[in-house]
Short mmCIF file of C-alpha atoms and ligand atoms in Angstrom, two decimals:
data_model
loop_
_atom_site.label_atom_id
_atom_site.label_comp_id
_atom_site.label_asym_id
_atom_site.label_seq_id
_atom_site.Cartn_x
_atom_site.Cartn_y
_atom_site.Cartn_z
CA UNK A 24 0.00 0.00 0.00
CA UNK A 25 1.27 3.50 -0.85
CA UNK A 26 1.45 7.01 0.62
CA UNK A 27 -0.71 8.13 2.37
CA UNK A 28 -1.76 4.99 4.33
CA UNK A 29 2.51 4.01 4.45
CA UNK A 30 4.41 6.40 6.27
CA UNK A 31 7.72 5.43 6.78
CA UNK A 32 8.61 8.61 9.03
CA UNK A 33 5.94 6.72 11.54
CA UNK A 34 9.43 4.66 12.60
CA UNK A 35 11.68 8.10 12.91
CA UNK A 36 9.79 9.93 15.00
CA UNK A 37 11.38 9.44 18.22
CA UNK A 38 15.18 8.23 19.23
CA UNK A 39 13.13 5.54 21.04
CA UNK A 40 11.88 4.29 17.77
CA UNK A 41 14.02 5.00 15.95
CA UNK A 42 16.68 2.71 17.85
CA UNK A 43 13.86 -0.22 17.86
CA UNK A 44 13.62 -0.33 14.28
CA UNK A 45 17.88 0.34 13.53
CA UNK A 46 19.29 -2.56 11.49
CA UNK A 47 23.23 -2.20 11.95
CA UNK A 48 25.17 -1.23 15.20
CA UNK A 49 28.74 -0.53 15.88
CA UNK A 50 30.47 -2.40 18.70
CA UNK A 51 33.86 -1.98 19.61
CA UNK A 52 34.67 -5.47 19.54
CA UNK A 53 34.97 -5.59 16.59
CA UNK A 54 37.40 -2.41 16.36
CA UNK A 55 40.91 -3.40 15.37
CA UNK A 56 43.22 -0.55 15.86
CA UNK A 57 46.70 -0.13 13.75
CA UNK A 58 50.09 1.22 15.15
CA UNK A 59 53.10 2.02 13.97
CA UNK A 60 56.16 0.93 16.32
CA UNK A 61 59.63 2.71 16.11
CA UNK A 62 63.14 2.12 17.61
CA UNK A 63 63.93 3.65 21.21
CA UNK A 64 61.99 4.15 24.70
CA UNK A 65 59.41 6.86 25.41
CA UNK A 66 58.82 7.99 21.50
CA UNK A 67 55.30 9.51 20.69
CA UNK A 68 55.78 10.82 17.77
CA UNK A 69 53.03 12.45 15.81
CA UNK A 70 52.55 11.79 11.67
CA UNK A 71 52.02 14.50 9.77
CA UNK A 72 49.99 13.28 7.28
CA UNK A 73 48.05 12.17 9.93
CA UNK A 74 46.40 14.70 12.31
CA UNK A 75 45.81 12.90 15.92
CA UNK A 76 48.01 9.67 14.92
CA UNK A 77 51.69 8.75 16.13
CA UNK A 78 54.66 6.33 16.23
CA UNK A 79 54.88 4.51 19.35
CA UNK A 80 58.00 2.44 20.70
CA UNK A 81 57.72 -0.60 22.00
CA UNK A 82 57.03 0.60 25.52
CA UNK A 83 55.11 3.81 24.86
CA UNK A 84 53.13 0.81 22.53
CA UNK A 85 52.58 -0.87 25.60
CA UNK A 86 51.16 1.80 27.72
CA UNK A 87 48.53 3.43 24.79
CA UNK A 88 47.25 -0.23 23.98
CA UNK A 89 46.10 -0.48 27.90
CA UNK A 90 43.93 2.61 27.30
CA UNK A 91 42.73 1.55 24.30
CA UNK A 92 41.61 -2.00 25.83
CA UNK A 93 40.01 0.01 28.47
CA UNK A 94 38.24 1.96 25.81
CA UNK A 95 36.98 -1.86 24.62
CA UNK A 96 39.30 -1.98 21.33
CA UNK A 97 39.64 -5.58 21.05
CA UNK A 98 42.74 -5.98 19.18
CA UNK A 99 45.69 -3.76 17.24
CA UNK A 100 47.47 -4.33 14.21
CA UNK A 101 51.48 -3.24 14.67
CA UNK A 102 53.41 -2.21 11.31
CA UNK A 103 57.08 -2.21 11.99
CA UNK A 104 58.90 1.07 10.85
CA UNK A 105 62.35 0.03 11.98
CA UNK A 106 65.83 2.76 11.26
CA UNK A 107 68.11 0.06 9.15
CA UNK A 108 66.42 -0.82 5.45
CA UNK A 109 67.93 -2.74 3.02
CA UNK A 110 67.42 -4.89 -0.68
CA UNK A 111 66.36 -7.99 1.43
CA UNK A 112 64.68 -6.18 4.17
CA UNK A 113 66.28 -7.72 6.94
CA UNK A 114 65.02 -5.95 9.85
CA UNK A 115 61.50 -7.76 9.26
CA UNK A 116 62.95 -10.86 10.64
CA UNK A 117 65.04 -10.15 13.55
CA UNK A 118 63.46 -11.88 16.53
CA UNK A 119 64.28 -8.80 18.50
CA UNK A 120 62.93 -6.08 15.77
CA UNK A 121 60.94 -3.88 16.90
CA UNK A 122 57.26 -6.03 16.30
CA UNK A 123 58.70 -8.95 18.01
CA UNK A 124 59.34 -6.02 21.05
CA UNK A 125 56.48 -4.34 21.06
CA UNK A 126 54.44 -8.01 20.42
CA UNK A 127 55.80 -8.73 24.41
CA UNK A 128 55.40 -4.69 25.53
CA UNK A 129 51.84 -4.98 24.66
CA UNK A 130 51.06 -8.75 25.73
CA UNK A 131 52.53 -7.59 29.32
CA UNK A 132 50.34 -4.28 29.29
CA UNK A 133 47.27 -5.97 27.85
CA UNK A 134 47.23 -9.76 28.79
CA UNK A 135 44.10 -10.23 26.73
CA UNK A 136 44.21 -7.85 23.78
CA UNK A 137 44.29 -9.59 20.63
CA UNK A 138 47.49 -8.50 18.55
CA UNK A 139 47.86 -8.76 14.97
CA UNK A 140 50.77 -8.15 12.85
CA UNK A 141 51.25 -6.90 9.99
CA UNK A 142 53.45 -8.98 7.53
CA UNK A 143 54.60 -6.79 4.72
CA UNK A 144 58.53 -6.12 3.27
CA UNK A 145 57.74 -2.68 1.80
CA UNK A 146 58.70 -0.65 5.23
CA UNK A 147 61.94 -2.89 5.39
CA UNK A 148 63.12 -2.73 2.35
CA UNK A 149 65.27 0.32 0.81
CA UNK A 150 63.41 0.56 -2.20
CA UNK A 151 60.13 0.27 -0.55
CA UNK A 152 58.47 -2.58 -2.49
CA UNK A 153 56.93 -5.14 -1.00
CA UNK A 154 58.99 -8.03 -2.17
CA UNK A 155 62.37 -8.41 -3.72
CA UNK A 156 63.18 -6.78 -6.55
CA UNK A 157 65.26 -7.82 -9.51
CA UNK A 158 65.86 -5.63 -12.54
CA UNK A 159 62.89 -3.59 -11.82
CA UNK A 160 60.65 -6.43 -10.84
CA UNK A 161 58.99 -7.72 -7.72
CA UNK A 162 59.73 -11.30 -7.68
CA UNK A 163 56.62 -14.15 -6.36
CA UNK A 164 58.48 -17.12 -5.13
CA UNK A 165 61.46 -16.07 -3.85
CA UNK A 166 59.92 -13.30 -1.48
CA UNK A 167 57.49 -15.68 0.08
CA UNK A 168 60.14 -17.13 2.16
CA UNK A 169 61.06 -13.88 3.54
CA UNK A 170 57.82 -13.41 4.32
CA UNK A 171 57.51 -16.67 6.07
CA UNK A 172 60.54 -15.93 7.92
CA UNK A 173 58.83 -12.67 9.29
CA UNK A 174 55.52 -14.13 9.95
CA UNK A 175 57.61 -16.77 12.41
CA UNK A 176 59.19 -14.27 14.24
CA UNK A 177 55.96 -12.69 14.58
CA UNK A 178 54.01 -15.63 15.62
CA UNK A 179 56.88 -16.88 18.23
CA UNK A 180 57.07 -13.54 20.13
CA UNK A 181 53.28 -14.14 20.90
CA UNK A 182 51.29 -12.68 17.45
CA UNK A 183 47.72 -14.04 17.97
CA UNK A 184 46.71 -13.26 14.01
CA UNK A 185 49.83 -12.94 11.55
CA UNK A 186 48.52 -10.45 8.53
CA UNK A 187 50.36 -10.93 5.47
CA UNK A 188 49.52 -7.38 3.17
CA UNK A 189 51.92 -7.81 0.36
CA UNK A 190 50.08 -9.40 -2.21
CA UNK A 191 52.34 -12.16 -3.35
CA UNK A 192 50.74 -15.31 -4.90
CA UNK A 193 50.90 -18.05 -2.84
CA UNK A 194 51.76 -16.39 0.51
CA UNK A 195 49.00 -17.54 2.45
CA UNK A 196 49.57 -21.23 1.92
CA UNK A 197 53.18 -21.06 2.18
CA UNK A 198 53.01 -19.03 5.79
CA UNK A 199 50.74 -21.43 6.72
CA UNK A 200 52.93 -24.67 6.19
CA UNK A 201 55.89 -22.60 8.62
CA UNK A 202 53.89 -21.95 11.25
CA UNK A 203 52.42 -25.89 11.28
CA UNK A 204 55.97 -27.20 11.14
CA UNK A 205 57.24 -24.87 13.86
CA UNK A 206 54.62 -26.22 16.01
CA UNK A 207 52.42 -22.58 15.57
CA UNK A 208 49.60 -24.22 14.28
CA UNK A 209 47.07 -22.22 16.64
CA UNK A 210 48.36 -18.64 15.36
CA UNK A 211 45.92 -17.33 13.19
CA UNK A 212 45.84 -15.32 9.77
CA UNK A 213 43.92 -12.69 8.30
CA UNK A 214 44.51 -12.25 4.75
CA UNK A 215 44.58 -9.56 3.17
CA UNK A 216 42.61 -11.09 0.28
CA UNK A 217 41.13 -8.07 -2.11
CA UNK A 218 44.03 -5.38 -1.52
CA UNK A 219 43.67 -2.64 -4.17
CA UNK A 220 46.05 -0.90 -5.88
CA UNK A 221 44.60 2.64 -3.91
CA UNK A 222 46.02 6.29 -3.74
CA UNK A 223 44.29 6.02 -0.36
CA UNK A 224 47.52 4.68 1.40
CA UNK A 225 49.35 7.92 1.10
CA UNK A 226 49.36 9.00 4.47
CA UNK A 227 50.42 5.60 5.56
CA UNK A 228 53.22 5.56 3.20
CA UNK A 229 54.57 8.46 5.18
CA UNK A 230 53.66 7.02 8.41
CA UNK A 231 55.43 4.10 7.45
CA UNK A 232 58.56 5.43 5.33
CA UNK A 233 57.37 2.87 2.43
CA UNK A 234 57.13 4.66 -0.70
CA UNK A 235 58.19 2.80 -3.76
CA UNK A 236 61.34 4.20 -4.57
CA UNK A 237 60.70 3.31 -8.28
CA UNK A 238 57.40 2.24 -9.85
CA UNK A 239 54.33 1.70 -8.35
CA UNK A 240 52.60 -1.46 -6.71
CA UNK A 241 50.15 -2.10 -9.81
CA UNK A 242 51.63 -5.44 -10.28
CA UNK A 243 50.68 -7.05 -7.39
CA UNK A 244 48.18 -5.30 -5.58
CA UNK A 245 44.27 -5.50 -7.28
CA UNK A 246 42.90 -2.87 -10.02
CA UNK A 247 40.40 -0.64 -8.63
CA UNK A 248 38.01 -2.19 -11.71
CA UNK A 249 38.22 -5.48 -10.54
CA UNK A 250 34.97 -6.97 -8.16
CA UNK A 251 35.28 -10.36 -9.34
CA UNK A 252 38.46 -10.87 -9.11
CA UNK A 253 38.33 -10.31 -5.35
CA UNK A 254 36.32 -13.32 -4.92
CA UNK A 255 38.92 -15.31 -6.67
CA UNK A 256 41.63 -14.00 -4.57
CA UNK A 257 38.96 -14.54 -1.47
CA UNK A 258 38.76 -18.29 -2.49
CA UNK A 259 42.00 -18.77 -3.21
CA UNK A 260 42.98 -17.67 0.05
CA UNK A 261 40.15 -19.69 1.86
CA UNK A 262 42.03 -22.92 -0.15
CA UNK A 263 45.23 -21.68 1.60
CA UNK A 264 44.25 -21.77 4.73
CA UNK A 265 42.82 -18.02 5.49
CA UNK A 266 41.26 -17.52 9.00
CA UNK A 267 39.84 -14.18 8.22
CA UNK A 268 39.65 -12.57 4.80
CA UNK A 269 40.13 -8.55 4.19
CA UNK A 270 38.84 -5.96 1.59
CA UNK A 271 41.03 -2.97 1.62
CA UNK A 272 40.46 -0.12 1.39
CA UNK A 273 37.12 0.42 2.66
CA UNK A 274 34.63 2.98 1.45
CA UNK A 275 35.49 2.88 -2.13
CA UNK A 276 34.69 -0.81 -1.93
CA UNK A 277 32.15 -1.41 -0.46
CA UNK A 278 29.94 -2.99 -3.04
CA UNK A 279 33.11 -5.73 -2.69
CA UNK A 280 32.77 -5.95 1.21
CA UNK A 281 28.92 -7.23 0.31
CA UNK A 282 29.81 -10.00 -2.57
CA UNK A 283 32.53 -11.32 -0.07
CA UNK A 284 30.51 -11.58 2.67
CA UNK A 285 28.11 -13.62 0.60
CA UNK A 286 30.43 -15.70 -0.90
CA UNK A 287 32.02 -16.50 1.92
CA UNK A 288 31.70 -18.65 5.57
CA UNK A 289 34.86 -16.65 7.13
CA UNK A 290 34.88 -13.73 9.16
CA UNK A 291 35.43 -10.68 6.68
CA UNK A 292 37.37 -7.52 7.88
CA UNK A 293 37.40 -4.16 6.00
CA UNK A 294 40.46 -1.73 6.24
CA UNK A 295 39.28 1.85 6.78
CA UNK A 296 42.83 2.84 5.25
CA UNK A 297 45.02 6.10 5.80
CA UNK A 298 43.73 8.30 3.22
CA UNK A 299 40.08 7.86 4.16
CA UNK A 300 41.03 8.66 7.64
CA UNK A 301 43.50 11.91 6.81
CA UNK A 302 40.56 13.27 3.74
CA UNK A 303 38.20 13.36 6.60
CA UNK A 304 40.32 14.94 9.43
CA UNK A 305 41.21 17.50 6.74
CA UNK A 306 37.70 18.36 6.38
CA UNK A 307 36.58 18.23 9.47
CA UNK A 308 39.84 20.87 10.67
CA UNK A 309 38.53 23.07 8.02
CA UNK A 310 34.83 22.92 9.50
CA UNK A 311 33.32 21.44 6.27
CA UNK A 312 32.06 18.37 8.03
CA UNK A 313 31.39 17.32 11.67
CA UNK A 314 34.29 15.14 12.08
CA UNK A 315 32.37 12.67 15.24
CA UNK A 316 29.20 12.16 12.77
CA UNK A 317 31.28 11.47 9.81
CA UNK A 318 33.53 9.13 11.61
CA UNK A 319 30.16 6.81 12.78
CA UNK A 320 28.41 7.34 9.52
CA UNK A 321 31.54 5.71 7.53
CA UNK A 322 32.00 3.15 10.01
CA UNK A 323 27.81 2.00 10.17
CA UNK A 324 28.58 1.90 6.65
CA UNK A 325 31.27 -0.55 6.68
CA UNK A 326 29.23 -2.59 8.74
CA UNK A 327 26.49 -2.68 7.01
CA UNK A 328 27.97 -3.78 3.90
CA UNK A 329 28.94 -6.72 5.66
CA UNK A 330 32.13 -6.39 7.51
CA UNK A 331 32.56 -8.19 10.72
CA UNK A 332 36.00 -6.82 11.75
CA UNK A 333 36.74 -2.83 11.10
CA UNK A 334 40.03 -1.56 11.26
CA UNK A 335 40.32 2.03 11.98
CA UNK A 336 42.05 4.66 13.03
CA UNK A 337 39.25 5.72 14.08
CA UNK A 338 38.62 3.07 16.26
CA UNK A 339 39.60 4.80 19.63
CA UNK A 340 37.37 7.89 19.25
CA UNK A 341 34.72 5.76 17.82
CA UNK A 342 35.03 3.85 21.24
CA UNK A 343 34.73 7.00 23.36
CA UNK A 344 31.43 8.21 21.10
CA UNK A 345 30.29 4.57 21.52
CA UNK A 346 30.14 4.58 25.56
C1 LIG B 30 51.95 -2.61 3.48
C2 LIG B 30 50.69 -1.96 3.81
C3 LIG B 30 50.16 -0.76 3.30
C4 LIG B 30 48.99 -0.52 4.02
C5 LIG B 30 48.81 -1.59 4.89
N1 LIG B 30 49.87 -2.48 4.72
C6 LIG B 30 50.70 0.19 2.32
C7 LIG B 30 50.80 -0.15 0.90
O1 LIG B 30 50.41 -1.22 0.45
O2 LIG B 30 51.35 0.71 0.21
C8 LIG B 30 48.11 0.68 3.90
C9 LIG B 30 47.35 1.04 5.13
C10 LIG B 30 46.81 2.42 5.14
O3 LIG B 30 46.88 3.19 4.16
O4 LIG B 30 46.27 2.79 6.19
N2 LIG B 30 52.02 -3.26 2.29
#
């Protein structure tokens, strides 16, 4: 029956109603919150490409992630920004680099935050790609044991969830198979399944001194066209032995958080990444939009579209505006 015997504004009339009738809520939960960890003691340093975010050492690490567990974040995700980078990114798999130290800071501060790693050459290496190069190429195979190397550092200082991000073929299955015959077979991992070749990571590219020195990642991470193709890269990493699959970035793909989420049985997270956090501070500093509205309205979005994990930087002032 239409107008005027239905009225949908009946249901919006009140916050009482409106509440009994709301389809998606945010919990913080589900609120995974990323951090950069540098060298040294005591460093809180902020980014400049992104307003209200910083670079934590191990300890300092330690100390925000028990505020942000009392704040009900269940679980970070540490990128390693370490001083010494080289061709073969070497500092990724020291078992006393600076994830491995912040992995313990944080598991003494927190005892039952979940932590994830990131697993990821590009802020190791000198020419900031995310595998190893040779004559202008990122080579598969060959960087999927450094990666495997990295993720077993990871999991052995006490990761709960090992993340791989680089986009290598293959990676999931062969981190998988280390981990199971170093006895690690209870660590986790999230994929990072549908990874898009996005000018969103910017900011994080500064956070995280990982530019590409040459190039750009088109040849491994996922055209921007490409929906399909995200469920082939979801079920490919399902085969391999996925825990959790990821779309990032976010916003611009959210249409692709949906199709996974029907397509698949495992938890899906969605990467609210950098640039969609550093466009909005930037407007919100300039008074164009109300920063606290715009930060819920993006997340409910995320949610709706079928995420089940969110990771944000938001995810700290979306907890206090949660309460
Ligand atoms: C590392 C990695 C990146 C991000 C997460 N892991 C950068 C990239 O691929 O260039 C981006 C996260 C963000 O922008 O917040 N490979």
């Amino acid at each position: 029956m239409a107008y005027p015997s239905s009225r949908p504004r009946r249901l919006r009339r009140t916050p009482g109603l409106r509440g009994l009738v709301r389809e998606t809520t945010l919990s913080t939960r589900s609120f995974v919150f990323p951090m950069f960890i540098v060298p040294g003691r005591g460093v809180r340093q902020p980014i400049a490409s992104m307003p209200g975010q910083f670079r934590f050492s191990p300890d300092t690490a330690g100390e925000e992630v028990k505020r942000l567990h009392d704040l009900g974040i269940a679980a970070v995700l540490l990128f390693g920004v370490p001083d010494h980078k080289d061709a073969l990114g070497t500092s990724a798999y020291q078992k006393d680099g600076v994830v491995p130290q912040a992995i313990r800071a944080i598991a003494k501060a927190a005892p039952t935050i979940v932590i994830m790693t990131d697993v990821c050459l590009c802020e190791y290496t000198d020419h900031g790609h995310c595998g190893l190069v040779e004559k202008g190429e990122v080579l598969n195979d060959p960087t999927l044991e450094l990666l495997a190397k990295q993720a077993l550092v990871h999991a052995q200082a006490g990761a709960h969830v090992i993340a791989p991000s680089d986009m290598m073929d293959g990676r999931i299955g062969f981190i998988r198979e280390e981990l199971d015959d170093q006895g690690l077979e209870s660590t986790a991992i999230m994929a990072y399944s549908a990874k898009y070749a996005s000018a969103f990571y910017g900011p994080f590219r500064e956070a995280a001194e990982s530019t590409p020195a040459f190039g750009d990642r088109q040849s491994y991470q996922m055209d921007p066209a490409n929906a399909q193709e995200a469920l082939r890269e979801v079920m490919l990493d399902e085969d391999e032995g996925a825990d959790i699959v990821m779309v990032k970035p976010a916003g611009p793909y959210l249409d692709v958080i949906r199709t996974v989420r029907e397509h698949t049985d495992l938890p899906v997270a969605a990467y609210q990444v950098s640039g969609e956090y550093s466009m909005l501070m930037a407007a919100a500093e300039r008074g164009w939009i109300d920063r606290d509205r715009a930060i819920l309205e993006t997340l409910t979005g995320i949610k709706r579209a079928g995420a089940d994990v969110i990771i944000s930087y938001f995810a700290p002032r979306a907890a206090e505006l949660l309460r």
